[in-house]
Structures are given as C-alpha cells and as structure tokens.
GROMACS .gro file of C-alpha atoms in nm:
model
  187
    1MET     CA    1  -1.083  -0.177  -2.892
    2THR     CA    2  -1.191   0.148  -2.725
    3THR     CA    3  -1.278   0.168  -2.357
    4ALA     CA    4  -1.642   0.219  -2.462
    5THR     CA    5  -1.649  -0.135  -2.606
    6ILE     CA    6  -1.490  -0.303  -2.302
    7SER     CA    7  -1.772  -0.446  -2.094
    8THR     CA    8  -1.631  -0.777  -1.964
    9VAL     CA    9  -1.293  -0.914  -1.858
   10ARG     CA   10  -1.289  -1.116  -2.181
   11ASP     CA   11  -1.276  -0.786  -2.377
   12LEU     CA   12  -0.951  -0.671  -2.211
   13SER     CA   13  -0.618  -0.676  -2.390
   14GLY     CA   14  -0.294  -0.485  -2.371
   15THR     CA   15  -0.029  -0.377  -2.125
   16TYR     CA   16  -0.132  -0.173  -1.822
   17THR     CA   17   0.063   0.014  -1.555
   18LEU     CA   18  -0.073   0.029  -1.203
   19ASP     CA   19  -0.164   0.385  -1.103
   20GLY     CA   20  -0.032   0.398  -0.746
   21SER     CA   21  -0.211   0.723  -0.663
   22HIS     CA   22  -0.550   0.570  -0.750
   23SER     CA   23  -0.489   0.219  -0.615
   24ARG     CA   24  -0.477   0.071  -0.266
   25VAL     CA   25  -0.304  -0.236  -0.128
   26GLY     CA   26  -0.438  -0.271   0.223
   27PHE     CA   27  -0.480  -0.519   0.504
   28VAL     CA   28  -0.705  -0.581   0.801
   29ALA     CA   29  -0.607  -0.774   1.115
   30ARG     CA   30  -0.780  -0.832   1.446
   31HIS     CA   31  -0.623  -0.639   1.734
   32ALA     CA   32  -0.657  -0.757   2.095
   33MET     CA   33  -0.927  -0.993   1.968
   34ILE     CA   34  -1.188  -0.715   1.996
   35ALA     CA   35  -1.125  -0.467   1.714
   36LYS     CA   36  -0.978  -0.441   1.366
   37VAL     CA   37  -0.668  -0.252   1.259
   38ARG     CA   38  -0.651  -0.140   0.898
   39GLY     CA   39  -0.340  -0.044   0.712
   40ALA     CA   40  -0.206   0.005   0.363
   41PHE     CA   41   0.116   0.032   0.169
   42ASN     CA   42   0.145   0.376   0.010
   43GLU     CA   43   0.413   0.290  -0.248
   44VAL     CA   44   0.302   0.024  -0.494
   45SER     CA   45   0.403  -0.026  -0.857
   46GLY     CA   46   0.325  -0.288  -1.115
   47THR     CA   47   0.247  -0.387  -1.469
   48ALA     CA   48   0.007  -0.634  -1.624
   49THR     CA   49  -0.027  -0.771  -1.972
   50ILE     CA   50  -0.385  -0.883  -2.014
   51ASP     CA   51  -0.525  -1.112  -2.281
   52GLY     CA   52  -0.894  -1.171  -2.208
   53ALA     CA   53  -0.929  -1.397  -2.510
   54ASN     CA   54  -0.637  -1.614  -2.395
   55PRO     CA   55  -0.594  -1.565  -2.017
   56SER     CA   56  -0.294  -1.800  -1.997
   57ALA     CA   57  -0.097  -1.545  -2.203
   58SER     CA   58  -0.152  -1.279  -1.933
   59SER     CA   59   0.114  -1.168  -1.684
   60LEU     CA   60   0.134  -0.956  -1.369
   61GLU     CA   61   0.419  -0.811  -1.162
   62VAL     CA   62   0.358  -0.600  -0.849
   63THR     CA   63   0.615  -0.451  -0.610
   64ILE     CA   64   0.527  -0.304  -0.271
   65GLN     CA   65   0.769  -0.091  -0.069
   66VAL     CA   66   0.754  -0.223   0.289
   67ALA     CA   67   0.870   0.108   0.440
   68SER     CA   68   0.552   0.270   0.305
   69VAL     CA   69   0.330   0.078   0.549
   70ASP     CA   70   0.073   0.312   0.701
   71THR     CA   71  -0.167   0.223   0.983
   72ARG     CA   72  -0.217   0.583   1.100
   73ASP     CA   73   0.006   0.514   1.402
   74ALA     CA   74   0.380   0.589   1.369
   75ASN     CA   75   0.478   0.354   1.654
   76ARG     CA   76   0.283   0.063   1.503
   77ASP     CA   77   0.423   0.139   1.157
   78GLY     CA   78   0.775   0.129   1.302
   79HIS     CA   79   0.702  -0.203   1.472
   80LEU     CA   80   0.564  -0.348   1.145
   81GLN     CA   81   0.885  -0.241   0.967
   82SER     CA   82   1.102  -0.404   1.238
   83PRO     CA   83   1.237  -0.761   1.235
   84ASP     CA   84   0.936  -0.862   1.450
   85PHE     CA   85   0.723  -0.833   1.137
   86PHE     CA   86   0.830  -0.732   0.782
   87ASP     CA   87   1.198  -0.655   0.855
   88ALA     CA   88   1.207  -0.370   0.602
   89ALA     CA   89   1.584  -0.325   0.636
   90SER     CA   90   1.653  -0.681   0.518
   91TYR     CA   91   1.345  -0.726   0.295
   92PRO     CA   92   1.252  -0.383   0.153
   93THR     CA   93   0.990  -0.513  -0.090
   94ILE     CA   94   0.694  -0.747  -0.107
   95THR     CA   95   0.628  -0.888  -0.453
   96PHE     CA   96   0.341  -1.061  -0.629
   97THR     CA   97   0.399  -1.237  -0.960
   98GLY     CA   98   0.099  -1.376  -1.145
   99THR     CA   99   0.125  -1.742  -1.240
  100GLY     CA  100  -0.230  -1.822  -1.346
  101PHE     CA  101  -0.535  -1.635  -1.473
  102GLU     CA  102  -0.882  -1.790  -1.485
  103ILE     CA  103  -1.186  -1.601  -1.605
  104ALA     CA  104  -1.471  -1.714  -1.381
  105ASP     CA  105  -1.742  -1.501  -1.543
  106ASP     CA  106  -1.785  -1.167  -1.723
  107GLU     CA  107  -1.685  -0.971  -1.412
  108THR     CA  108  -1.445  -1.200  -1.226
  109VAL     CA  109  -1.091  -1.316  -1.292
  110ASN     CA  110  -0.912  -1.538  -1.043
  111VAL     CA  111  -0.546  -1.442  -1.033
  112THR     CA  112  -0.308  -1.695  -0.882
  113GLY     CA  113   0.041  -1.579  -0.806
  114ASP     CA  114   0.353  -1.605  -0.596
  115LEU     CA  115   0.338  -1.367  -0.299
  116THR     CA  116   0.686  -1.312  -0.152
  117ILE     CA  117   0.721  -1.160   0.195
  118LYS     CA  118   1.046  -1.172   0.395
  119GLY     CA  119   1.201  -1.405   0.137
  120VAL     CA  120   0.919  -1.661   0.171
  121THR     CA  121   0.709  -1.732  -0.139
  122LYS     CA  122   0.362  -1.883  -0.119
  123SER     CA  123   0.092  -1.920  -0.382
  124VAL     CA  124  -0.221  -1.708  -0.333
  125THR     CA  125  -0.536  -1.684  -0.546
  126VAL     CA  126  -0.724  -1.354  -0.546
  127PRO     CA  127  -1.069  -1.327  -0.704
  128PHE     CA  128  -1.077  -0.985  -0.872
  129THR     CA  129  -1.401  -0.815  -0.975
  130PHE     CA  130  -1.378  -0.600  -1.286
  131GLY     CA  131  -1.493  -0.247  -1.207
  132GLY     CA  132  -1.501  -0.134  -1.567
  133ALA     CA  133  -1.307   0.066  -1.819
  134ALA     CA  134  -1.311   0.437  -1.894
  135THR     CA  135  -1.116   0.711  -2.067
  136ASP     CA  136  -1.011   0.973  -1.812
  137PRO     CA  137  -1.008   1.350  -1.882
  138PHE     CA  138  -0.642   1.325  -1.983
  139GLY     CA  139  -0.708   1.068  -2.256
  140ASN     CA  140  -0.578   0.766  -2.060
  141SER     CA  141  -0.757   0.434  -2.100
  142ARG     CA  142  -0.815   0.306  -1.746
  143ILE     CA  143  -0.941  -0.018  -1.597
  144GLY     CA  144  -1.035  -0.097  -1.241
  145PHE     CA  145  -1.041  -0.412  -1.031
  146GLU     CA  146  -1.114  -0.495  -0.667
  147GLY     CA  147  -1.031  -0.809  -0.476
  148ASP     CA  148  -0.962  -0.950  -0.134
  149VAL     CA  149  -0.826  -1.268   0.012
  150THR     CA  150  -0.766  -1.397   0.365
  151VAL     CA  151  -0.419  -1.531   0.442
  152ASN     CA  152  -0.238  -1.662   0.749
  153ARG     CA  153   0.052  -1.426   0.820
  154LYS     CA  154   0.248  -1.708   0.986
  155ASP     CA  155   0.283  -1.873   0.643
  156TRP     CA  156   0.534  -1.594   0.562
  157GLY     CA  157   0.718  -1.604   0.895
  158LEU     CA  158   0.525  -1.312   1.047
  159THR     CA  159   0.489  -1.481   1.384
  160TRP     CA  160   0.538  -1.208   1.645
  161ASN     CA  161   0.256  -1.186   1.899
  162ALA     CA  162   0.183  -1.106   2.262
  163ALA     CA  163  -0.045  -1.293   2.500
  164LEU     CA  164  -0.332  -1.102   2.657
  165GLU     CA  165  -0.417  -1.120   3.029
  166THR     CA  166  -0.776  -1.205   2.936
  167GLY     CA  167  -0.665  -1.488   2.707
  168GLY     CA  168  -0.597  -1.480   2.338
  169VAL     CA  169  -0.334  -1.280   2.157
  170LEU     CA  170  -0.273  -0.921   2.048
  171VAL     CA  171  -0.261  -0.981   1.669
  172SER     CA  172  -0.473  -1.229   1.472
  173ASP     CA  173  -0.304  -1.487   1.252
  174LYS     CA  174  -0.562  -1.432   0.978
  175VAL     CA  175  -0.518  -1.114   0.775
  176VAL     CA  176  -0.745  -0.990   0.497
  177LEU     CA  177  -0.560  -0.840   0.201
  178GLU     CA  178  -0.767  -0.572   0.027
  179LEU     CA  179  -0.678  -0.471  -0.328
  180GLU     CA  180  -0.827  -0.180  -0.522
  181VAL     CA  181  -0.652  -0.130  -0.854
  182SER     CA  182  -0.666   0.139  -1.118
  183ALA     CA  183  -0.438   0.081  -1.415
  184ILE     CA  184  -0.356   0.280  -1.727
  185LYS     CA  185  -0.316   0.120  -2.067
  186ALA     CA  186   0.019   0.174  -2.241
  187ALA     CA  187  -0.008   0.371  -2.561
   0.00000   0.00000   0.00000
C-alpha cells in the first residue's frame, strides 16, 4: 500500500523506525504552583511494527536517553539527572514497551505499554491521533502521530520536592507527557 492510500490507522502496516530528529518526547510540570515548566528528551529511538488490520499483532519499543533531558536551564537539567529525580548515572534510559493496541476510530489508536523509569515499571495508556502518511522528498514513507497522557511522577519513585513559604510545593506530582512522533517505514 502506498502512502497515498493510507488514510486511517486501519490502513497502516509494516515496520517503522522513529525519526528522532522529527519527533519529540516532552513533559510539562507545574513549578511553584504558579507556572509550567516544559522539557524534552533530545535522544529518543524506537521501532514499531504496525498491523492496522490486526492491532494485537502490533509491537512498539522506545528508548529514551535520560542524560538528554533539556528544559532550557542547565542547572535544572543537572538536578533532573541527579538521584533526586531520574538518577541518570544508575538508570541511563527510560523505556516504553507496547503491550496492547486498540483502534478507537479512524484517527485514534490507544497504545498501552510498560513505562520503565528508575527501574520501576507501570502500565500507561496513551491515546495517539494519526497525523497522516506521506512520502518525503527523499522517498521515505513517513507516518505521524501525536499523543499525551497525565501521570503521577511519584508512581515511578520521582518524589523529590520542596515546600514553599506560601504553601504548596515546588514541583507538581502530575506531569503531562507529550509525544509527537514521525516514523519512517523500513524498505
């Protein structure tokens, strides 16, 4: 099937490699209870085998390099890499392994998987919206997806915080994971 004939998630099939330079794995957390801090991981790799006709035959493996965390503040990035948060020296990667794929409609696939952070694995379901398929100028067949999900960072042992004089805490427990994926089909 050519990219011109792929119009729904049910039309997808094949093995795809995540294009790290055109994808984003980001997060948003409340800071000091008054503002949001956004960050991303700049080194992400992964592969997916997609079978839109038989979603249970699909698979997904994603690896994130913790040391690539980028919040546009070197001090904060260093703190996030420390044992207070991700402990990059002991746990250099975050992984996500797909365990279930449910097509909700023509544009949405709910991907359930095991998210492992700091050696703790929890199941997470991310609703992904299909952005479409296209052939790029270099002849690559590409697909795009976007999704987000809210998680509680404490579920993965990310418990560091600081009390504020005005009440509340410095970092919210709830974190929104933002995923924008571009993937290239294997020849």
